[in-house]
Amino acid sequence: MQEEQQPEAAADPMSSSDAPGDGPKGAPSISQNISDADAFKILLEMKLKKRQKRPALPNTVTELNTEDGSKVYVVGTAHFSDSSKKDVVKTIQEVQPDVVVVELCQYRVSMLKMDEKTLLKEAKEINLEKLQQAIKQNGVMSGLMQMLLLKVSAHITEQLGMAPGGEFREAFKEASKVPFCKFHLGDRPIPVTFKRAIAALSFWQKVKLAWGLCFLSDPISKDDVEKCKQKDLLEQMMAEMIGEFPDLHRTIVSERDIYLTYMLKQAAKQIELPRASENEPRKYIPAVVVGVVGMGHVPGIEKNWNSDLKIQEIMSVPPPSASSKIFKFVLKATVFGLLGYSCYRIGHRTVQFVLSMPATQSYLQRLTEMPQQ
């Protein structure tokens, strides 16, 4: 599998100069007289000394290996769990990874640097502006579906008083403390996922799913979240609602399992050591990677790990179906119809009010008398 096959949408969220982990915090100063290669070797040795040969990892961690000896530690998390945050921190501290990959795409990267209070406020506020932005970005059907899923997330947020994505923010912080640790976004872009999901549903399936999402109101406790360590809470709730739609499950879960597996394998390529000169032979060492994903994706990643993955097909967006075109036409017709009827009613009442005014009646009377004169 060649590196150039990696899609542009899955690139690092920041340039190498801004990437976390450019150097260890509190590391001793290194003389400027030594070469970059020597400085790298010194810092790498410090990192390898901190890396545990037999790390004591949480039971939510799955270890996977590549053919060239690289190791990938997949941390299965619940997206609203304090325990998952601790699992992520402990795993990164124990293995001192070269790359950290999280289940986020560039459309959700803002949650990494936002504070908990702001995220709670953002998650609870689902307004017309957000709806317009989602429709503009993803199209009518995909935008509406995104807003309904945000409503599900907001429902969980309101029940627990906890903002989503805490494990990803912890991963971002811990990666910045590890020397030469890169941070990658490993999830498929949201617009692609939603457009493929919508294309997989018939018109009535879309209506039925939207109805179920609109009336989601079951109470959730923190104990329920921790019980869902074997399956992520948000994905479990979605699975219960979309269980009768296998095509939807395939696009939202199974295809993303493949994409996440592909990105983890790309991150686990061997690392080239710096050379003191061009004549020195190239040397490579196995990479250590930590992946942070929802627990519901772990079985799929294990299943696909030894497969030859090609993601071109699951990155394509199919053309709108006939039902989508009909729904879009009906929705537009309904909106414009209601708008036109509202304008008619307002205009009719306004005309009646103006005609009932004494000044207007006097003016009209004068106009009728003019031809007689």
XYZ file of C-alpha atoms in Angstrom:
373
model
C 0.000 0.000 0.000
C 1.541 3.265 -1.090
C 1.579 6.441 0.950
C 0.155 8.534 -1.884
C -3.110 6.604 -1.649
C -3.900 8.363 1.600
C -6.764 10.820 0.972
C -6.135 14.514 1.339
C -9.069 14.869 3.729
C -7.299 12.680 6.268
C -4.126 14.715 6.494
C -2.678 15.903 9.785
C -4.744 18.673 11.439
C -1.683 20.893 11.760
C 1.664 21.391 10.114
C 4.728 19.700 11.479
C 5.910 22.962 12.993
C 2.684 23.186 15.017
C 2.381 19.496 15.787
C 2.478 18.523 19.455
C 5.467 16.691 20.792
C 8.278 18.625 19.108
C 10.269 18.170 22.288
C 9.788 16.884 25.833
C 8.691 19.335 28.469
C 11.334 19.833 31.092
C 14.020 18.186 28.946
C 17.605 19.321 29.617
C 19.024 21.878 27.210
C 21.119 20.412 24.386
C 24.255 22.129 23.198
C 23.906 23.885 19.854
C 27.286 22.488 18.813
C 25.949 18.967 18.190
C 24.263 17.996 14.946
C 20.527 17.640 14.501
C 20.958 13.895 14.089
C 22.770 13.615 17.421
C 20.175 15.800 19.137
C 17.433 13.586 17.734
C 19.179 10.459 18.978
C 19.531 11.899 22.484
C 15.860 12.841 22.691
C 14.825 9.525 21.175
C 16.844 7.638 23.778
C 15.086 9.625 26.499
C 11.753 8.710 24.978
C 12.612 5.006 24.648
C 13.736 4.886 28.283
C 10.304 6.136 29.351
C 8.565 3.647 27.039
C 7.587 0.548 29.012
C 8.635 -2.755 27.437
C 5.707 -4.491 29.100
C 3.206 -1.687 29.583
C 0.458 -2.126 32.169
C -2.489 -1.191 29.966
C -6.223 -0.921 30.751
C -8.450 -3.801 29.636
C -10.039 -1.478 27.057
C -6.807 -1.537 25.008
C -6.345 -3.915 22.055
C -2.803 -4.518 20.768
C -2.297 -5.008 17.021
C 0.946 -5.628 15.107
C 2.118 -4.928 11.567
C 4.331 -7.101 9.374
C 7.354 -4.809 9.888
C 7.130 -4.970 13.683
C 5.214 -1.758 14.449
C 2.691 -1.858 17.313
C -0.727 -0.242 17.449
C -2.577 0.128 20.749
C -6.283 0.765 20.111
C -8.045 2.321 23.103
C -11.781 1.581 22.966
C -13.675 4.423 24.624
C -17.146 5.637 25.544
C -17.443 9.194 24.292
C -18.988 10.526 27.536
C -16.869 8.620 30.053
C -14.402 9.920 32.657
C -12.932 6.426 32.885
C -12.132 6.491 29.161
C -10.147 9.711 29.600
C -7.996 8.002 32.237
C -7.482 4.974 29.967
C -6.213 7.229 27.170
C -3.816 9.129 29.443
C -2.397 5.960 30.997
C -1.881 4.264 27.615
C -0.016 7.228 26.089
C 2.163 7.630 29.167
C 3.040 3.922 29.224
C 3.885 3.367 25.533
C 5.251 6.852 24.620
C 3.883 6.619 21.043
C 5.276 8.043 17.830
C 1.771 8.778 16.497
C -1.620 9.284 18.138
C -4.675 8.755 15.913
C -8.151 9.845 17.045
C -11.639 9.185 15.708
C -12.133 12.733 14.454
C -12.114 14.408 11.045
C -11.185 17.969 10.083
C -14.825 19.061 10.443
C -14.738 18.299 14.189
C -11.161 19.263 15.026
C -12.302 22.442 16.842
C -13.413 20.383 19.856
C -9.764 19.608 20.666
C -8.987 23.141 21.834
C -12.376 24.286 23.158
C -12.894 24.296 26.915
C -15.554 22.155 28.609
C -17.870 25.081 29.355
C -17.893 26.308 25.751
C -18.446 22.790 24.429
C -21.389 22.236 26.769
C -22.955 25.471 25.565
C -22.315 24.643 21.898
C -23.702 21.116 22.256
C -26.960 22.336 23.796
C -27.572 25.155 21.301
C -29.136 23.791 18.124
C -30.490 26.813 16.280
C -31.542 27.901 12.795
C -28.047 29.217 12.009
C -26.482 25.797 12.681
C -29.160 24.146 10.558
C -28.487 26.508 7.648
C -24.739 25.897 7.938
C -25.229 22.104 8.002
C -27.498 22.226 4.934
C -25.094 24.509 3.080
C -22.167 22.215 3.868
C -23.818 18.823 3.352
C -27.010 19.371 1.356
C -30.612 19.334 2.548
C -31.031 15.684 3.540
C -27.538 15.197 4.983
C -27.741 18.525 6.807
C -31.045 17.598 8.432
C -29.665 14.200 9.412
C -26.586 15.839 10.946
C -28.770 18.163 13.019
C -30.875 15.244 14.241
C -27.730 13.385 15.322
C -26.522 16.541 17.051
C -29.840 16.530 18.885
C -29.081 12.997 20.117
C -25.645 14.133 21.300
C -27.187 17.231 22.940
C -29.692 14.997 24.731
C -26.860 12.931 26.240
C -24.924 16.112 27.090
C -27.935 17.587 28.888
C -28.585 14.369 30.814
C -24.968 13.974 31.974
C -23.712 17.573 32.113
C -20.611 16.337 30.303
C -19.307 17.563 26.924
C -18.500 14.935 24.267
C -14.979 14.156 23.048
C -13.184 14.383 26.387
C -10.972 11.393 25.528
C -9.843 13.091 22.308
C -8.878 16.279 24.139
C -6.907 14.218 26.668
C -5.158 12.420 23.811
C -4.249 15.765 22.232
C -2.804 17.069 25.529
C -0.816 13.921 26.276
C 0.563 13.674 22.735
C 2.024 17.173 23.157
C 4.099 15.898 26.092
C 5.725 13.042 24.149
C 8.868 13.862 22.100
C 8.380 13.641 18.307
C 4.806 12.444 18.661
C 2.550 13.267 15.710
C -1.209 13.740 15.995
C -3.439 12.429 13.194
C -7.160 12.717 12.465
C -8.335 9.217 11.585
C -12.057 9.431 10.837
C -13.766 9.767 7.472
C -15.041 13.317 6.761
C -18.576 13.843 8.082
C -20.063 15.098 4.767
C -19.015 11.869 3.020
C -20.481 9.697 5.781
C -23.820 11.518 5.891
C -24.251 11.696 2.123
C -23.526 7.990 1.761
C -25.873 7.216 4.678
C -28.724 9.231 3.170
C -28.216 7.625 -0.245
C -28.590 4.183 1.370
C -32.125 4.905 2.670
C -35.468 4.923 0.933
C -37.811 7.901 1.347
C -39.920 6.242 4.047
C -36.865 4.957 5.882
C -35.594 8.534 6.081
C -38.940 9.697 7.476
C -39.033 6.858 10.028
C -35.460 7.446 11.195
C -36.006 11.211 11.484
C -39.146 10.575 13.539
C -37.237 8.335 15.957
C -34.430 10.864 16.386
C -36.856 13.768 16.913
C -38.598 12.086 19.839
C -35.573 10.712 21.656
C -36.014 11.524 25.347
C -35.017 8.482 27.439
C -33.123 9.438 30.628
C -29.453 8.421 30.860
C -27.279 8.065 33.961
C -23.511 8.030 34.364
C -23.761 4.370 35.402
C -25.375 3.652 32.034
C -22.399 5.250 30.313
C -19.850 3.158 32.187
C -21.877 0.025 31.414
C -21.457 0.926 27.769
C -17.668 0.472 27.885
C -18.291 -2.654 25.808
C -20.130 -0.540 23.238
C -20.053 3.237 22.928
C -23.261 4.858 24.255
C -23.988 7.128 21.300
C -23.347 4.354 18.810
C -25.429 1.910 20.879
C -28.382 4.305 20.867
C -27.948 4.761 17.134
C -27.700 0.999 16.605
C -31.020 0.503 18.418
C -32.686 3.030 16.116
C -31.050 1.929 12.869
C -31.066 -1.805 13.544
C -33.774 -2.332 10.926
C -31.722 -0.365 8.351
C -28.670 -2.566 7.595
C -27.502 -0.262 4.804
C -27.409 2.669 7.213
C -25.416 0.641 9.749
C -22.988 -0.286 6.967
C -22.288 3.352 6.032
C -22.150 4.804 9.546
C -20.284 1.983 11.322
C -18.814 -0.698 9.032
C -17.357 1.643 6.405
C -15.807 3.812 9.093
C -14.276 0.687 10.648
C -12.472 0.163 7.333
C -11.405 3.814 7.110
C -10.114 3.905 10.713
C -8.192 0.657 10.150
C -6.609 2.099 7.005
C -5.527 5.273 8.818
C -4.058 3.320 11.748
C -2.026 1.163 9.349
C -0.804 4.280 7.532
C 0.296 5.787 10.860
C 2.136 2.562 11.776
C 4.673 2.760 8.937
C 8.311 2.449 10.058
C 10.114 5.619 11.135
C 13.249 6.718 9.293
C 16.070 7.859 11.559
C 17.935 11.068 10.642
C 21.309 10.646 8.957
C 24.498 12.538 9.757
C 25.328 12.660 6.023
C 23.918 11.633 2.662
C 26.432 8.780 2.480
C 25.127 7.168 5.653
C 22.685 4.296 4.911
C 19.026 4.796 5.761
C 17.850 3.210 9.015
C 14.288 2.507 10.085
C 12.709 1.512 13.377
C 9.202 0.125 14.038
C 6.599 2.705 15.025
C 4.385 2.731 18.102
C 0.880 4.087 17.570
C -2.020 4.788 19.932
C -5.504 4.871 18.388
C -8.403 6.418 20.297
C -11.763 5.243 18.923
C -15.271 4.459 20.118
C -15.547 0.964 21.581
C -18.066 0.038 18.893
C -15.343 0.310 16.224
C -12.778 -1.980 17.896
C -14.208 -5.320 16.648
C -14.374 -3.965 13.092
C -10.780 -2.734 13.257
C -9.608 -6.156 14.472
C -11.605 -7.847 11.713
C -10.108 -5.651 8.963
C -6.562 -5.462 10.309
C -5.022 -8.154 8.111
C -7.035 -7.257 4.999
C -5.773 -5.403 1.953
C -7.835 -2.236 2.334
C -8.898 0.046 -0.500
C -10.858 3.094 0.569
C -11.558 4.753 -2.784
C -15.019 3.201 -2.964
C -16.135 4.275 0.512
C -14.883 7.822 -0.129
C -17.120 8.346 -3.168
C -20.461 10.131 -2.823
C -23.270 8.554 -4.892
C -25.582 10.822 -6.915
C -28.889 11.808 -5.255
C -31.556 9.113 -5.471
C -35.019 9.708 -6.926
C -36.537 9.735 -3.427
C -34.003 12.368 -2.299
C -34.877 14.564 -5.284
C -38.601 14.169 -4.576
C -38.133 14.932 -0.881
C -36.013 17.957 -1.690
C -38.634 19.222 -4.166
C -41.493 18.647 -1.703
C -39.553 20.370 1.090
C -38.781 23.404 -1.074
C -42.364 23.545 -2.351
C -43.677 23.371 1.210
C -41.353 26.111 2.438
C -42.111 28.456 -0.472
C -45.802 27.613 -0.281
C -45.966 28.471 3.409
C -43.952 31.623 2.773
C -46.235 32.673 -0.089
C -49.381 31.937 1.915
C -48.016 33.914 4.866
C -47.253 36.874 2.602
C -50.769 36.634 1.116
C -52.433 36.561 4.544
C -50.314 39.421 5.848
C -50.860 41.435 2.660
C -54.621 40.778 2.667
C -54.978 41.924 6.273
C -52.778 44.938 5.614
C -54.914 45.997 2.618
C -58.113 45.564 4.641
C -56.653 47.648 7.469
C -55.531 50.433 5.107
C -58.894 50.502 3.299
C -60.745 50.758 6.612
C -58.895 53.925 7.609
C -61.020 57.150 7.320
C -58.292 58.981 5.406
C -58.123 56.202 2.815
C -61.924 56.122 2.411
C -62.010 59.902 1.955
C -59.279 59.737 -0.699
C -61.068 56.958 -2.578
C -64.333 58.909 -2.468
C -62.603 61.898 -4.077
C -61.218 59.662 -6.815
C -64.696 58.341 -7.644
C -66.119 61.876 -7.810
C -63.443 63.150 -10.245
C -64.909 61.557 -13.460
C -68.344 63.033 -12.673
C -66.888 66.538 -12.399
